[in-house]
Short mmCIF file of C-alpha atoms in Angstrom, two decimals:
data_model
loop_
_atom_site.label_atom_id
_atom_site.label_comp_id
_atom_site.label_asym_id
_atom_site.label_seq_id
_atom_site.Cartn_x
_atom_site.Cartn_y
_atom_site.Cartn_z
CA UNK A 1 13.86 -1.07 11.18
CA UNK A 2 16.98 -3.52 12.64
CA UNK A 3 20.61 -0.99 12.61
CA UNK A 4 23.18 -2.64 11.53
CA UNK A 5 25.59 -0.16 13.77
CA UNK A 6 24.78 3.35 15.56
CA UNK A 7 23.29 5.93 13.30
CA UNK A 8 26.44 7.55 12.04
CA UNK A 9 29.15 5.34 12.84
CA UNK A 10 29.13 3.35 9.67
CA UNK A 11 31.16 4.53 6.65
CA UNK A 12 29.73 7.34 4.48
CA UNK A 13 28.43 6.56 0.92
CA UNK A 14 29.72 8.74 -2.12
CA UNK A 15 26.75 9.74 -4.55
CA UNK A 16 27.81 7.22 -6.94
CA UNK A 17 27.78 4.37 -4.44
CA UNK A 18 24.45 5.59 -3.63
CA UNK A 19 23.23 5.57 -7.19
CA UNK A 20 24.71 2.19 -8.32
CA UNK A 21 23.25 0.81 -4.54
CA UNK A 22 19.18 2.05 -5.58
CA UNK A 23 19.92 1.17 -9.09
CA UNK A 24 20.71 -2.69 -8.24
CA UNK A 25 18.25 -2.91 -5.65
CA UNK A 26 15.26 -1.48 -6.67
CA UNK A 27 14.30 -4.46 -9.53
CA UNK A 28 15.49 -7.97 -9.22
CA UNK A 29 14.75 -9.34 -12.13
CA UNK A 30 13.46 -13.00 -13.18
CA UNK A 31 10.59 -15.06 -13.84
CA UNK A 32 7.49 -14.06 -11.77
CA UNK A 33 7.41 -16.73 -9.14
CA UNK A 34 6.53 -15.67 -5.60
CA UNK A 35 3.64 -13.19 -4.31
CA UNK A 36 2.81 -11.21 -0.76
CA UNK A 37 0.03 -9.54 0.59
CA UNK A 38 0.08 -6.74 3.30
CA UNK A 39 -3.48 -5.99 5.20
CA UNK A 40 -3.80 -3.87 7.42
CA UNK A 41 -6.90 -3.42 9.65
CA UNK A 42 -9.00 -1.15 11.89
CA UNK A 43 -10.00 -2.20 15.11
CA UNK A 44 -13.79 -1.81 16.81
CA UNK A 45 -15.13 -2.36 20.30
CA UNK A 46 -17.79 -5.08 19.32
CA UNK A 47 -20.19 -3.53 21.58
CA UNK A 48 -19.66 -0.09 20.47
CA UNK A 49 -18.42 -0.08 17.04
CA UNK A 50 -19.12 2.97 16.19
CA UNK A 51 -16.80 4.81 18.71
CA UNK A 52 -13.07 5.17 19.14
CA UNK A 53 -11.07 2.07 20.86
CA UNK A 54 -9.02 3.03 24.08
CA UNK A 55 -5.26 2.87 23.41
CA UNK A 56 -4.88 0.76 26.52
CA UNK A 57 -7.41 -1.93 25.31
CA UNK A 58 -5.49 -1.60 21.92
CA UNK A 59 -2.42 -2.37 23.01
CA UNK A 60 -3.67 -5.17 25.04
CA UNK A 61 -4.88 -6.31 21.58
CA UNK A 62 -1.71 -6.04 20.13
CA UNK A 63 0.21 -7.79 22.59
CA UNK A 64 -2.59 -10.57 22.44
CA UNK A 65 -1.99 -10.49 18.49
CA UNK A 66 1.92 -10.23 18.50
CA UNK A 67 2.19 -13.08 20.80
CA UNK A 68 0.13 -16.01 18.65
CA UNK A 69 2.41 -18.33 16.15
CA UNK A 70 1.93 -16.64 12.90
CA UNK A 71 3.13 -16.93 9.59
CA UNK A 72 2.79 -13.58 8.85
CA UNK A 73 4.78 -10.49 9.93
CA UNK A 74 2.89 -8.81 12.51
CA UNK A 75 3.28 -5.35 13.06
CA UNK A 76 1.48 -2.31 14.58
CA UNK A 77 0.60 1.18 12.35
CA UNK A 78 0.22 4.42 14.64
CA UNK A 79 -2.53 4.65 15.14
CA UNK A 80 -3.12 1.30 16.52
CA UNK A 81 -4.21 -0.22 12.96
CA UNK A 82 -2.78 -4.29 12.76
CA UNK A 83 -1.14 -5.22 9.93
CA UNK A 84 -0.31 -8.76 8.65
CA UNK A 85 2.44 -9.13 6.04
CA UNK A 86 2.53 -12.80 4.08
CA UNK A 87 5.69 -14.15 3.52
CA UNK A 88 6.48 -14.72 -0.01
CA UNK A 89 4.79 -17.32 -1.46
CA UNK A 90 5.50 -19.45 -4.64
CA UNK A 91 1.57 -19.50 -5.38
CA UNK A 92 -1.33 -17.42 -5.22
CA UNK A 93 -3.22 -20.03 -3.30
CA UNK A 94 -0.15 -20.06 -0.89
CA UNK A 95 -0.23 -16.68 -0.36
CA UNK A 96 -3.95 -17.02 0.40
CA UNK A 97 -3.87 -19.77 3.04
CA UNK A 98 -1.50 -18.38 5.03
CA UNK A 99 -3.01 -15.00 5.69
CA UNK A 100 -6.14 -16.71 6.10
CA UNK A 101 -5.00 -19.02 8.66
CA UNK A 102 -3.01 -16.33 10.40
CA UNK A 103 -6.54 -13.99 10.33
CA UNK A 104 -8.23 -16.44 11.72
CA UNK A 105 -6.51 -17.23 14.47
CA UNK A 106 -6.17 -13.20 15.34
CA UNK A 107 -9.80 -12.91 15.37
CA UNK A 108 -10.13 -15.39 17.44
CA UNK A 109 -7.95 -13.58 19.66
CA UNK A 110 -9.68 -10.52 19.41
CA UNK A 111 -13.31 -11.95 20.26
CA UNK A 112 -11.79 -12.89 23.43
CA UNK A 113 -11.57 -9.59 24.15
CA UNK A 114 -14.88 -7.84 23.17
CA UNK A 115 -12.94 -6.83 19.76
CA UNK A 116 -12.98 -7.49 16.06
CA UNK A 117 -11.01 -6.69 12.64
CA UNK A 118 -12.76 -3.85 10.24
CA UNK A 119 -11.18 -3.78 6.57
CA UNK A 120 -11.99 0.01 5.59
CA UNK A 121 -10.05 2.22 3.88
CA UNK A 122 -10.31 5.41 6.09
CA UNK A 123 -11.65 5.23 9.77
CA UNK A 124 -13.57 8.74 10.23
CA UNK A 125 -15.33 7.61 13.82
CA UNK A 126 -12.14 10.26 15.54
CA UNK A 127 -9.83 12.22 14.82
CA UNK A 128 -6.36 10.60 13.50
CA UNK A 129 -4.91 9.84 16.97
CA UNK A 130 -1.22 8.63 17.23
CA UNK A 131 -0.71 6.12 20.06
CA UNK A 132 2.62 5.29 19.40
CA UNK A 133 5.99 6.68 19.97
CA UNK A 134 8.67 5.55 18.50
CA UNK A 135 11.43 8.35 16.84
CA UNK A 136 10.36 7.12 13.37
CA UNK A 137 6.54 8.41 14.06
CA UNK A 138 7.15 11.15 15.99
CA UNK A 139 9.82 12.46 13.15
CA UNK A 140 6.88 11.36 10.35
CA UNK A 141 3.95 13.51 12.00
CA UNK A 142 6.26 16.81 12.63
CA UNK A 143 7.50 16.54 9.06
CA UNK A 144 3.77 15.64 7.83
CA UNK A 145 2.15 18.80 9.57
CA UNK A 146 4.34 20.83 7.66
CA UNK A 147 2.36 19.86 4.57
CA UNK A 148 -1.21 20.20 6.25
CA UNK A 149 -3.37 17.51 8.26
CA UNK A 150 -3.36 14.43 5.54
CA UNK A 151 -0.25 13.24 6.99
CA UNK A 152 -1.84 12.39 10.34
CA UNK A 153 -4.73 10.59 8.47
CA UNK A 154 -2.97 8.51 6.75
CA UNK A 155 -0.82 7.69 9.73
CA UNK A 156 -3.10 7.01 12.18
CA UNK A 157 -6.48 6.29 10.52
CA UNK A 158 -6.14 4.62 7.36
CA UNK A 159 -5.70 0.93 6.20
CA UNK A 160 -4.91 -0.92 2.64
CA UNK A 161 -4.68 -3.95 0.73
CA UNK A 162 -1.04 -4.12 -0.16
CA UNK A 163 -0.02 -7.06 -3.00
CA UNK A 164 3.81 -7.48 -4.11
CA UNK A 165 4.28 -9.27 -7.01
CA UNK A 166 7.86 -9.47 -8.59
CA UNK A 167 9.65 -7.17 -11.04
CA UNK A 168 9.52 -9.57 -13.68
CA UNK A 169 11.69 -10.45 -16.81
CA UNK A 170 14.76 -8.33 -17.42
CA UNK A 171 13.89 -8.63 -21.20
CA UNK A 172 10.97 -6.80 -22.93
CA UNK A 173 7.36 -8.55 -23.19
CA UNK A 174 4.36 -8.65 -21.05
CA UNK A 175 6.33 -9.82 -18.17
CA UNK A 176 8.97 -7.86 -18.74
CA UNK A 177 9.99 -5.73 -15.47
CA UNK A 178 9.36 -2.41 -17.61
CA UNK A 179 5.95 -3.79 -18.82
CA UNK A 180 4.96 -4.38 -15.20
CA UNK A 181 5.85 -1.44 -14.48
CA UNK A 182 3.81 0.48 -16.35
CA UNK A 183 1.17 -2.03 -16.36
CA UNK A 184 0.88 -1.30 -12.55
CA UNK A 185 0.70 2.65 -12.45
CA UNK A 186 -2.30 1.81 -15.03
CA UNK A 187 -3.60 -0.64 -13.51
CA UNK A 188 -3.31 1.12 -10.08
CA UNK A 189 -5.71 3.57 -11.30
CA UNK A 190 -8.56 0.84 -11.98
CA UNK A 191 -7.73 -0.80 -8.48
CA UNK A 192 -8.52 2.61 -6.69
CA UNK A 193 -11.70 2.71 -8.63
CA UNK A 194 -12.86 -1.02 -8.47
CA UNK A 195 -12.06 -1.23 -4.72
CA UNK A 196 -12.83 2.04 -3.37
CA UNK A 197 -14.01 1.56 0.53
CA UNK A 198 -13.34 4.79 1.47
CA UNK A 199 -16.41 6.97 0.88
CA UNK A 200 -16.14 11.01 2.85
CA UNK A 201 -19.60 12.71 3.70
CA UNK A 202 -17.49 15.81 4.97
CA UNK A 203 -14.27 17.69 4.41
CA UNK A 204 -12.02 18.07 1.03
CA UNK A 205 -12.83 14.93 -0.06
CA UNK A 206 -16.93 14.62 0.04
CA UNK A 207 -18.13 12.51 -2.23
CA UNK A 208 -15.35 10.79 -2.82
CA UNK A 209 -14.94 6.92 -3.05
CA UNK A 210 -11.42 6.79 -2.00
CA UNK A 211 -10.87 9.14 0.44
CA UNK A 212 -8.03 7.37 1.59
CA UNK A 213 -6.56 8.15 -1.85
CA UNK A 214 -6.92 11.33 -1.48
CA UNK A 215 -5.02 11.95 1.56
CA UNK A 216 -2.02 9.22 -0.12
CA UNK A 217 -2.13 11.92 -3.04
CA UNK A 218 -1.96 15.54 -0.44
CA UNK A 219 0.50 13.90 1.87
CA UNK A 220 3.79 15.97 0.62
CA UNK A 221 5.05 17.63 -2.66
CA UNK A 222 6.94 14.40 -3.89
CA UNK A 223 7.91 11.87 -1.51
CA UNK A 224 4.31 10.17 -2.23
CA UNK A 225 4.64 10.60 -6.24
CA UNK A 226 5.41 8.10 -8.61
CA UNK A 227 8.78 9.03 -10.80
CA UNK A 228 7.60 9.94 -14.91
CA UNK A 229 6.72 6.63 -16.50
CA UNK A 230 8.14 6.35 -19.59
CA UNK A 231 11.50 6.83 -18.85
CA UNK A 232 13.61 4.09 -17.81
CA UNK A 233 12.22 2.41 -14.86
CA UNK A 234 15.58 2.03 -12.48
CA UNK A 235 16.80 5.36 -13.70
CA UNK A 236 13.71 7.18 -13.13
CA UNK A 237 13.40 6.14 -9.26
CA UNK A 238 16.94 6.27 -8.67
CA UNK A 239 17.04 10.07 -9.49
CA UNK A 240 13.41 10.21 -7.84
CA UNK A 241 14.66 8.66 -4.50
CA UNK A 242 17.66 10.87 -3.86
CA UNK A 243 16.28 13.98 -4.96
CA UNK A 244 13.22 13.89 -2.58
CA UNK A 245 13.47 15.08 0.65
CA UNK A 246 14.97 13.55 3.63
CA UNK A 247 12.20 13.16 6.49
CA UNK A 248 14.33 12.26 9.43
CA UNK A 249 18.13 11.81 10.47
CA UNK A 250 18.68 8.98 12.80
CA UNK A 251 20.00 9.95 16.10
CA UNK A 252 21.74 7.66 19.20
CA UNK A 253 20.69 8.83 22.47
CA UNK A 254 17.09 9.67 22.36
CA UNK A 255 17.83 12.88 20.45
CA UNK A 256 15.51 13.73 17.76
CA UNK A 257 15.15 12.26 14.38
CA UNK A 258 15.05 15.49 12.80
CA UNK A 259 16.47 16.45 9.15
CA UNK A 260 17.10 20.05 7.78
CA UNK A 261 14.18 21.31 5.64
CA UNK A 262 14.38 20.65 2.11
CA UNK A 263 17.38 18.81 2.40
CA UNK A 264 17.47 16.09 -0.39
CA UNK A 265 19.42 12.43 0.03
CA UNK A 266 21.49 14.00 -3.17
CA UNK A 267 22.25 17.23 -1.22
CA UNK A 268 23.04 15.25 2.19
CA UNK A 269 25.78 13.20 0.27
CA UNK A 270 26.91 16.39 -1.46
CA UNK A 271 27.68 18.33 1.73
CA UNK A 272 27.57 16.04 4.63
CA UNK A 273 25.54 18.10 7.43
CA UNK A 274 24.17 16.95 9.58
CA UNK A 275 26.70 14.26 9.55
CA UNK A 276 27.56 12.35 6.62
CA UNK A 277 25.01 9.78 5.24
CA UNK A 278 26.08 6.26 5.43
CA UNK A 279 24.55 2.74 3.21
CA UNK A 280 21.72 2.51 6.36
CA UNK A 281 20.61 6.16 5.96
CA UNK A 282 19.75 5.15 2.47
CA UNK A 283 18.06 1.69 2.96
CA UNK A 284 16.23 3.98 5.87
CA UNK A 285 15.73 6.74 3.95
CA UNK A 286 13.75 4.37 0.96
CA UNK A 287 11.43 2.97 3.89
CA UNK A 288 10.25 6.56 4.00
CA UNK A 289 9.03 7.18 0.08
CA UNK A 290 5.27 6.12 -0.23
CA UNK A 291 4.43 6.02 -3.81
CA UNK A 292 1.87 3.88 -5.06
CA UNK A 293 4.29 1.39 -6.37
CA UNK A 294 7.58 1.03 -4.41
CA UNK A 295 9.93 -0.97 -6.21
CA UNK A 296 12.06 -3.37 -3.51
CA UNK A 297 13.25 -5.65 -5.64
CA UNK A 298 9.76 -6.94 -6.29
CA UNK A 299 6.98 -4.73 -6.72
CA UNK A 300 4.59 -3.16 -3.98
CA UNK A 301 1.41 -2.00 -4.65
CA UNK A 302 0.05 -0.08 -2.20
CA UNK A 303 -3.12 2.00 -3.49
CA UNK A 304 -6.27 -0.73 -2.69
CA UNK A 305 -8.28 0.63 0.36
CA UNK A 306 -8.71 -2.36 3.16
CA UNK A 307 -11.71 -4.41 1.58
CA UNK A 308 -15.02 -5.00 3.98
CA UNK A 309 -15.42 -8.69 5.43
CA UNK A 310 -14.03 -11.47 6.54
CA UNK A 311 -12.42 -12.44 3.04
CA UNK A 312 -12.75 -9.17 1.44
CA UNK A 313 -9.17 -8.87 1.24
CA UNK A 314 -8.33 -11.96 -1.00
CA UNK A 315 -10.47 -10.64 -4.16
CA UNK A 316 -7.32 -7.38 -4.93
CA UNK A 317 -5.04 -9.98 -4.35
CA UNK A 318 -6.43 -12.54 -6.64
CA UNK A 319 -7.30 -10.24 -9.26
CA UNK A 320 -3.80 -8.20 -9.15
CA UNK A 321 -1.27 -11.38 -8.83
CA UNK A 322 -3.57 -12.95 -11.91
CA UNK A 323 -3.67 -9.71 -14.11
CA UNK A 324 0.65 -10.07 -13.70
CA UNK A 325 1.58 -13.38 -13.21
CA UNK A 326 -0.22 -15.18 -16.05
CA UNK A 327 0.70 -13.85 -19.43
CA UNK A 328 -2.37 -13.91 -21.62
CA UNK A 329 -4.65 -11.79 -18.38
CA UNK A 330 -1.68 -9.36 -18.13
CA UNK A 331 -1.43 -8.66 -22.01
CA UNK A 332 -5.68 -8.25 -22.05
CA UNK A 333 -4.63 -6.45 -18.53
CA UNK A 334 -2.21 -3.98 -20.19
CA UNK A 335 -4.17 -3.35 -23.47
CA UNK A 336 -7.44 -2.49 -21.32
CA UNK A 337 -5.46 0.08 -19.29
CA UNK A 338 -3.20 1.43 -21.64
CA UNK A 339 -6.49 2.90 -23.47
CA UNK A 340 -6.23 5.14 -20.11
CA UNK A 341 -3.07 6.84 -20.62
CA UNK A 342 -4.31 9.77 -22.13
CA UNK A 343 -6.31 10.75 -19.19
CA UNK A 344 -3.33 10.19 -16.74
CA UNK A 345 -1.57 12.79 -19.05
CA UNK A 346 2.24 13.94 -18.38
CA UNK A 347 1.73 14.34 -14.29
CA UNK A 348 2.68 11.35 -11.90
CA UNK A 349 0.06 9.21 -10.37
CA UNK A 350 -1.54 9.29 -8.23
CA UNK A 351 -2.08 13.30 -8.43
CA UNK A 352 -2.81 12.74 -12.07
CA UNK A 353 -6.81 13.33 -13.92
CA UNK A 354 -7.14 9.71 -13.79
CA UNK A 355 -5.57 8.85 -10.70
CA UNK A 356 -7.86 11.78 -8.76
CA UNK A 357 -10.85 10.81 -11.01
CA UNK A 358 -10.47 7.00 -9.90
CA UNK A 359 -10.60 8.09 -5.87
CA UNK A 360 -13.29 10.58 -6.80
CA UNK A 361 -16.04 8.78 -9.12
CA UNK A 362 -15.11 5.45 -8.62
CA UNK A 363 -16.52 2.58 -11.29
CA UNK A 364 -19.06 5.35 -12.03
CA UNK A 365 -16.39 6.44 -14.57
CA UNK A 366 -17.53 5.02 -17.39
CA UNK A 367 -13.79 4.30 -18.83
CA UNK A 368 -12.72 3.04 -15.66
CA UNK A 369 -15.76 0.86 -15.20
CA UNK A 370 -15.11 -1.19 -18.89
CA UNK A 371 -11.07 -1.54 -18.11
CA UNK A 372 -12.33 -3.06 -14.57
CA UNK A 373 -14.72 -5.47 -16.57
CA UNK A 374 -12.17 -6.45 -19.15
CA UNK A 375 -9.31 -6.98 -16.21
CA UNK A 376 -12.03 -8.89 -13.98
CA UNK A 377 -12.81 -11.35 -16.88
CA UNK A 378 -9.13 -11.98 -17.58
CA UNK A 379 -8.31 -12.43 -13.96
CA UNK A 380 -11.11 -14.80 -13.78
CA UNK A 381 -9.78 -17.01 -17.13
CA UNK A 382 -6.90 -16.64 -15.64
CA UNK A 383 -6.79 -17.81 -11.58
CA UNK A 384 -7.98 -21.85 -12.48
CA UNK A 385 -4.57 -21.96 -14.41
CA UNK A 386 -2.96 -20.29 -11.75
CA UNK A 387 -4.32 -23.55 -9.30
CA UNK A 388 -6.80 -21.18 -7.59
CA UNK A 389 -9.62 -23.00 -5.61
CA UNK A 390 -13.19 -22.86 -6.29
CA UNK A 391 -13.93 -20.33 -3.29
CA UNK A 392 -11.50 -17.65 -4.34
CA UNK A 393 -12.90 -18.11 -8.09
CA UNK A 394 -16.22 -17.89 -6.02
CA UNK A 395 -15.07 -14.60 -4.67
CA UNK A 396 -14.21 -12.86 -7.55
CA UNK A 397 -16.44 -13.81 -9.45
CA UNK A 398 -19.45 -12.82 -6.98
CA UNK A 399 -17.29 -9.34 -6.48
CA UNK A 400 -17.52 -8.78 -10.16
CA UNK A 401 -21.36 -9.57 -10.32
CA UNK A 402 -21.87 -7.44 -7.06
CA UNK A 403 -19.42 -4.08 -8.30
CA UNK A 404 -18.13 -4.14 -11.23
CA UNK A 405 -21.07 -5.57 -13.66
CA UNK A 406 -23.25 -2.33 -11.72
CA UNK A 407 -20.64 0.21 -11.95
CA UNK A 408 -20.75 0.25 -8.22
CA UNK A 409 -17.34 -0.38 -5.52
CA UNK A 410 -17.57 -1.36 -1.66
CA UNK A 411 -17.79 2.40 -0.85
CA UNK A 412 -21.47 2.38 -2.28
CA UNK A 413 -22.56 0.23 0.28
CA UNK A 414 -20.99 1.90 3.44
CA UNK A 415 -22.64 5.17 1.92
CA UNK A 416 -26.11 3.41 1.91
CA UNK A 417 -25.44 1.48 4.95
CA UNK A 418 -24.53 4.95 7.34
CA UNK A 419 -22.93 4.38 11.02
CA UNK A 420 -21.55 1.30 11.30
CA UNK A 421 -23.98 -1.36 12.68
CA UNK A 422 -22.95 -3.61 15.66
CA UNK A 423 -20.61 -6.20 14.78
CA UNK A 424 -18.77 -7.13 11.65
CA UNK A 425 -20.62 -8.20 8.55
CA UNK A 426 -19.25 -10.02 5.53
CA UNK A 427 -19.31 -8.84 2.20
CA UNK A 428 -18.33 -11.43 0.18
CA UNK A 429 -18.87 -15.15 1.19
CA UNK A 430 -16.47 -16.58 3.41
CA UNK A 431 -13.70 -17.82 1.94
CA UNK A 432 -12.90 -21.72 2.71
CA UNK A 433 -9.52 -22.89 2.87
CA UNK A 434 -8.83 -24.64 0.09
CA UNK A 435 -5.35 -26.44 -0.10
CA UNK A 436 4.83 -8.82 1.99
CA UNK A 437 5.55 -0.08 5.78
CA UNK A 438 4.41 2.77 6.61
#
């Protein structure tokens, strides 16, 4: 992340200045207009996909990559996953072309060089592996293995569909910001289910769907929670951001970015130590709380495992930016998943019965299987008033008939499919053009 100044050297923040500053940031409210996807991708050796890639012939890849005319944000996860993040986009469709011309012209890049993109939730071919070494991951994995190992997966061996969509309306209503806001921890629970690509043969999580999820829901005792639901949305994450633990302190000098144990944002305004917290340490310290919805401003949903194929991807982010954006799919959207809110009970998602059934069972959940089929039908009414093209209409629609009609999610087929075969292989048809950290 850019500094403004030196770590330190900037005036220090009171605990109402820190307050008011989460409080006004955290929803910007107004009519839904833009949308952003995030993907983030493995990478396999197209003549051995089935084994580890060298971290010299990644990073070769990623300079490759980083060096092409993009659209997108291009940036590089630990361990070596790539990750393209849209700009925002005032339509679905250009949200859509732009990742897919940006895609395109990375794989292209990456054939060159014997290698290719893999959407998949959790790579289990190694290991998690951390190949690079900046203060910010080196800080993340020592405060991670405190917890246990899932820190390290996620870091260095997972990958997601990410789709921000904006807070919404200030007043009440289905595109109200606190409608949305609950509509998405629902919702978020269906999305694990319906798009689970994640499947574990071994380990705490065999048999799961989502094991991706699972290590997102072990990673640490908070940081990685959502705040409780039906309280006031701005309120709620303001307290929930400064009383979860700080994970690093950002030194000058090459010193490490180390933080006390168990010391809070609230207790390092308090009392000062190690030196006193300034407006950066907070915007840093926010970069560092991974629920499955971060509100920025807009609205960051980060629980869909990376999707299988070439187009994979665009189905969550058609189906998600419909069941929001247009009114009458995110009031069938929101009655559909509300029906679930008994199950999810008084704990936070995602560590929640329906949050930890969703990764487990998948669309095999019978409840979670009929709110997927009611949400894929209204996204589907919905995306040809949105201006959608045929082929992502196509998409959906073929995803629906594929998973969601059989009760079945991309995780069934890697199960039945075993090591992965040589080369990449589509799942859905590919997608033809038509017209937003860990």
């Amino acid at each position: 992340m850019p500094q403004t100044s030196r770590p330190g050297t900037a005036p220090a923040v009171s605990e109402a200045e820190t307050e008011d500053l989460v409080h006004g940031i955290c929803f910007k409210t107004g009519p839904p207009r833009y949308v952003g996807a995030e993907l983030e991708w493995l990478i396999h050796d197209r003549a051995s996909p089935g084994a580890p890639v060298p971290d010299e012939r990644l990073h070769a890849a990623h300079a490759a990559a980083s060096a092409l005319p993009l659209h997108s944000r291009f940036t590089v996860e630990p361990g070596g996953q790539l990750e393209l993040s849209s700009p925002a986009a005032t339509s679905l469709t250009g949200c859509l072309d732009a990742l897919q011309a940006d895609l395109s012209a990375v794989r292209a890049t990456l054939d060159d060089l014997g290698l290719y993109l893999v959407g998949r939730g959790q790579d289990s071919r190694r290991p998690p592996h951390r190949m690079l070494h900046a203060p910010r991951y080196e800080a993340m994995e020592r405060y991670f293995d405190r917890c246990g190992p899932a820190g390290r997966q996620m870091m260095c061996a997972s990958a997601s569909v990410q789709v921000c969509v904006d807070a919404g309306y200030e007043e009440p209503g289905p595109l109200g910001h606190g409608r949305r806001w609950l509509l998405a921890h629902l919702l978020g629970a269906v999305l694990v289910s319906a798009f689970a690509n994640s499947p574990a043969d071994s380990g705490p999580y065999r048999g799961w769907r989502s094991s991706r999820q699972g290590i997102w829901a072990d990673l640490d005792p908070r940081r990685n929670l959502a705040p409780p639901l039906y309280e006031e949305p701005r309120a709620a994450w303001t307290r929930h951001a400064l009383d979860t633990e700080v994970m690093c302190v950002q030194s000058p000098d090459g010193a490490p970015w180390d933080a006390p144990q168990g010391l809070t944002f609230r207790d390092w305004v308090r009392h000062g130590g190690p030196r006193p917290p300034t407006r950066e340490d907070l915007t840093y310290h926010l970069t560092t709380l991974f629920p499955p919805v971060r509100p920025r401003g807009h609205l960051e949903l980060r629980m869909i495992d990376a999707q299988p194929g070439d187009d994979g991807w665009l189905v969550p982010v058609a189906v998600t930016t419909a069941l929001f954006d247009d009114p009458e799919a995110a009031e069938t959207a929101y009655r559909a998943v509300k029906a679930l809110s008994d199950r999810a009970g008084p704990h936070p998602a995602p560590r929640n019965p329906l949050w930890r059934e969703a990764a487990r069972s998948g669309p095999a959940d019978p409840e979670l299987r009929a709110a997927a089929a009611t949400c894929f039908r209204a996204a589907l009414d919905a995306l040809p008033r949105m201006g959608a093209g045929g082929a992502v209409v196509d998409a959906v629609g073929e995803f629906a008939e594929r998973y969601v009609a059989r009760g079945r999610c991309p995780a069934d087929d890697q199960a039945a499919a075993g090591p992965p075969a040589a080369g990449p292989a589509s799942a859905v048809r590919p997608h033809r053009r038509t017209g937003r950290n860990r």
